[in-house]
Amino acid sequence: MKRKLCFLFSLLCLICLNRQIGHAMQLSSTQADTARVLQKVTITVLDLGSSKLLDSVQVTLGKQAKYTTKGVVVFENNEDSVVILTKSGYGRIGKKVNTAVMTVRLMKTADAEAGYLIGMGLSQNTKSMFSGSAITVSSEELRKVNALNLVDGLKFFVPSLIVVNNNNNGGNPNTLPQISLRGASNLPYTVTANATSGVLAAPSQGDYIAAGIISNSTPVVLLDGVQVSLQTILDIDLNRVTSVTVLKDAAATASYGMRGGNGVIAVQTVRPQSKLAISFTEQVQVATANTASFKALTAKQKVDIEKNSGLFNGVLAPIYQNRYNKAYQNNINTDWLAVPLQNGVGAKHSLGLSAGNEDVVYGVNASYNDVEGSMKGSSRKTLDLGAYFGGHFGAFSFSNKFSYLGADVSNSSYGSFINYTKMNPYWELNDPYTGKPQRTVETSGEVTFLNPAYNASISTKDVMNYNRYSNFTNLNYILGSGFQLNGMVNIVHQTDELDYFLPPNHTVFGNITPENIFTRGLYNYTSNSILDVQGGLRLQHQNSFGKHQLFANVGQHIAQTSSESEGIVVAGFATDRIGDIAFGNSYATSKPVSGKIVTRYLASFANAGYSYDNRYQVDVSGSVDYYSGLNQAAKFGAVGLSWNVSNEAFLKSVKWIDLLKIKGSIGIAGNQAFLSYLTRTTYDYYTNQQYVPAGTGVGTIGLGLGNYLTSYGNKNLRAPETFKQDVGVDAAFFNNRLVLNLNLYKQLHNNLILPVSTVGSTGYQDFAYYDNYGEIANKGLEIAAMATVYQAPKNNFKINIIANALHATDEITAAGSYFNDVNNFNNTTAAQNTAQPRYVVGESPYAIWAVPSLGLDPNTGKEIFLKKDGSSTMIWDANDKVVAGSLMPEWVGSLGTDISFRKFSFGAYFNYQHGAKVYNQTMAAIENANVNENLDARALDAKRLFGSPTFATTRLVASDNKIQCSSIMLGYKFPKTFAEKINAKDLGIKLMVNNAFEVGGADIQRGIYYPFQRNYTFILNANF
């Protein structure tokens, strides 16, 4: 019912807008075309948002071109009837000359303060006339916070952008963060994926369709209006980004149809200037491991714990004595945590060049970024090249941009950091005779302990590379009377290669028995590619008449992706030195794997915005989408309203109020984060057997090949929907020295596409079948404030403070039988020494589930649990689990300040969270530890050690309230007299520290497989 009402309201608003357009056109048609008889035409040009006069606007009437002075230009004895206005930073517009005195308003397009970005599904608009919820951040502001990572910089300004850096992967430069906007929109892919569903084993890093399925709550990412993967955005040169816009509510995202449900992150890159300009940036970046959360035992502490455990009595006494001698007599105390670590020193070189005139512009950009991680051998090297050419001739304009993006990725051959936390400090790293890493550190009877650092001394390899080529062409034609026709086409081809080789002497094969010696060694090679073609056509209208302002946008967007992947895993290598796949002697798996997936998407969209007297605004938008993963069209729409209270007569006299706007929106967007072939029934073939006709003794080639069902198609699948409701207030006071923003939102993600459980009696259990069911609700409050607390223009002394906060909740509001199957699996089959998730109606998908603990029995050391019936027991039962907290904080946000004084600048930026809980897996690992492995020093205070196993218990659920200093920045801009000595327009240096320190948080190890990093960056920037 809500959906029908929403569409009816949208239709009504569109009818009203069409009547306004028709009325305006009727008025203009009744006026005679007097341009040919006018001897003098005076044109005044204003900024649409501020109504300020615009200078240096190129105004072309026929073959005659002039520039505005104090916002005015005059033509005499010109018989042409269409005038075209052009100014850098503003959209080109054409108007019909029908009066001797004209006023034309230009709208900003690239200015970060002027609203939100242009995409093929989004009309241009200005912030003061837009009723949706959106935030635009300039690249300059982003680089103040983080010059290395766009997402880490963006989350400071957008509190509802939740960025989760996996605690296992830490600061690994080759892993992606998990991001979401305003909460979860689906269950994790690892929960909903079916093993037989046929997804590509290793899709390309440029495959945004596959990336959206695997990270199904991630917002859609656009680069200059073209959908790309999150990895692509993180790899491009941040210096060529001009702004990033985050679109959140229905009014801002409904035009994106199936792509808008999770929100949109739109990145706009720098366009060349119409004059000679050169920019150069040199950057040195150092990454150091932050291992403060790891507290390894010393050699003496470890042998004391081993002695007290009582496990080394009797026949094991000689083993303990040998370890004791090494620790106490030989004073061996190896710092294993330092073995795989380094101070990663990298550099970034960035160059941009542009030139041209008012009619033609061209430019090139080049960047090479060498990111060295804090683990030895870990790096990510990217090369970003681009060439741009564009121009305009009268009413026609064009641009073409060719880009290349390549990456060479290397993961550390030292392996996972966790292996070094388990190495006992009385073991030696190097062989005492050769001085090289020894393979075996200790042999105790039949048990051999191996050195993980040895793997780095042989030909271990874990590398990846990709090459991405793209070409973007945009054409625009001004039809006149406020109409423009725009078309674009973008073609991308990317190829990826992954090589993973474990030599036969790798420690992973250390326990191979002699009869299996020829199975040692492993080579995994994967090659994949994607061809992506996107295009669109859009008709745009912009008009103002009297107190009325109108924007309208209608068009189509089309896309096709073709993704392929081939993989082979070979085992059995004779020697470490021959690391070529051809020298393996057998398949490690039954056979090579390959796959190809083609998706097609077509969207027809429309949106319109109307403003009366810059006081009342209405936005209407909608989209009809056709997707190859569905058999039916998907329809979406939204309505937004806003009221500029500050422009009312009763407030215009209040000088200290600059802006007071109340806004709201309601509508439906969609979600494309599901496998694209679930409507089709699929089969696979028995390739290892074939029907043999009786009496022949041989198979018939091409005949008699059996197949089996892998998935059963559901032809009635519908697109998942997100019903969004927003209400907010924007305010600015005291000449914009205090800016406030408040947004209340509620979202309901329904019609999720999830697996359907089948009972054994049907005979179908090992194939995939999906249907629409399940709901997840998000609701929250966003608050943001920015204030200039002190300003002295004489010394360029300025102090700004920014603070924002998000209070949000997520809740599962509807479920199905598959939820019960997942919960039962997590309670019975999954490992119980950690907190396994459960998905229950009325609870958060981020809830921590554990059995209530009443503490430890002081006599036996055993834990006492509380059962659901209120009784106590010492027997742990998964059925007694309760919600012990949520991984998501109740409040999360940022606060910071930036200060400028003369030529100096300083900034300090913090992120905080409150109300989050975490399961203390560090203490759980200590209580479940193997005495032969080293322990964290927290074991000295542990109340349980080497006893009965510890399963998920509320005793180990800890608060994770913390404040993190995400960035400290100090900059200096050299005087112009100094810059001119090297013929530079300006010259500046900057020093930044990211992830400087952290206060609070749970007492746990952070960065299990790869430590978190502290980054130091020195930047030299010059413009010529």
mmCIF file of N, CA and C in Angstrom, residues 156 801-804 893-897 908-912 963-964 966:
data_model
loop_
_atom_site.group_PDB
_atom_site.id
_atom_site.type_symbol
_atom_site.label_atom_id
_atom_site.label_comp_id
_atom_site.label_asym_id
_atom_site.label_seq_id
_atom_site.Cartn_x
_atom_site.Cartn_y
_atom_site.Cartn_z
ATOM 1 N N PHE A 156 35.202 10.389 7.947
ATOM 2 C CA PHE A 156 35.270 11.461 8.934
ATOM 3 C C PHE A 156 34.127 12.447 8.735
ATOM 4 N N ILE A 801 36.046 24.083 13.795
ATOM 5 C CA ILE A 801 35.758 22.865 14.541
ATOM 6 C C ILE A 801 34.626 22.135 13.834
ATOM 7 N N ILE A 802 34.781 20.825 13.682
ATOM 8 C CA ILE A 802 33.747 20.007 13.065
ATOM 9 C C ILE A 802 33.446 18.827 13.975
ATOM 10 N N ALA A 803 32.171 18.509 14.096
ATOM 11 C CA ALA A 803 31.754 17.370 14.920
ATOM 12 C C ALA A 803 30.502 16.765 14.307
ATOM 13 N N ASN A 804 30.404 15.462 14.345
ATOM 14 C CA ASN A 804 29.196 14.789 13.868
ATOM 15 C C ASN A 804 28.971 13.513 14.652
ATOM 16 N N GLY A 893 30.937 8.569 15.477
ATOM 17 C CA GLY A 893 31.075 9.863 14.817
ATOM 18 C C GLY A 893 32.495 10.351 14.781
ATOM 19 N N SER A 894 32.642 11.627 14.508
ATOM 20 C CA SER A 894 33.960 12.241 14.337
ATOM 21 C C SER A 894 33.972 13.609 14.984
ATOM 22 N N LEU A 895 35.137 14.057 15.340
ATOM 23 C CA LEU A 895 35.331 15.431 15.781
ATOM 24 C C LEU A 895 36.759 15.835 15.437
ATOM 25 N N GLY A 896 36.935 17.122 15.150
ATOM 26 C CA GLY A 896 38.268 17.568 14.760
ATOM 27 C C GLY A 896 38.334 19.066 14.627
ATOM 28 N N THR A 897 39.519 19.533 14.388
ATOM 29 C CA THR A 897 39.742 20.960 14.209
ATOM 30 C C THR A 897 40.826 21.175 13.168
ATOM 31 N N ALA A 908 43.756 18.246 13.412
ATOM 32 C CA ALA A 908 43.698 17.040 14.237
ATOM 33 C C ALA A 908 42.287 16.480 14.127
ATOM 34 N N TYR A 909 42.181 15.202 13.763
ATOM 35 C CA TYR A 909 40.884 14.606 13.448
ATOM 36 C C TYR A 909 40.744 13.278 14.191
ATOM 37 N N PHE A 910 39.561 13.085 14.803
ATOM 38 C CA PHE A 910 39.326 11.927 15.653
ATOM 39 C C PHE A 910 38.032 11.230 15.237
ATOM 40 N N ASN A 911 38.023 9.922 15.402
ATOM 41 C CA ASN A 911 36.811 9.105 15.275
ATOM 42 C C ASN A 911 36.531 8.458 16.621
ATOM 43 N N TYR A 912 35.268 8.313 16.952
ATOM 44 C CA TYR A 912 34.917 7.716 18.235
ATOM 45 C C TYR A 912 33.730 6.765 18.065
ATOM 46 N N ILE A 963 38.232 6.166 21.368
ATOM 47 C CA ILE A 963 38.489 7.340 20.546
ATOM 48 C C ILE A 963 39.806 7.107 19.818
ATOM 49 N N GLN A 964 39.778 7.270 18.520
ATOM 50 C CA GLN A 964 40.976 7.054 17.708
ATOM 51 C C GLN A 964 41.375 8.359 17.041
ATOM 52 N N SER A 966 42.565 9.658 14.122
ATOM 53 C CA SER A 966 42.720 9.148 12.760
ATOM 54 C C SER A 966 43.736 9.930 11.958
#
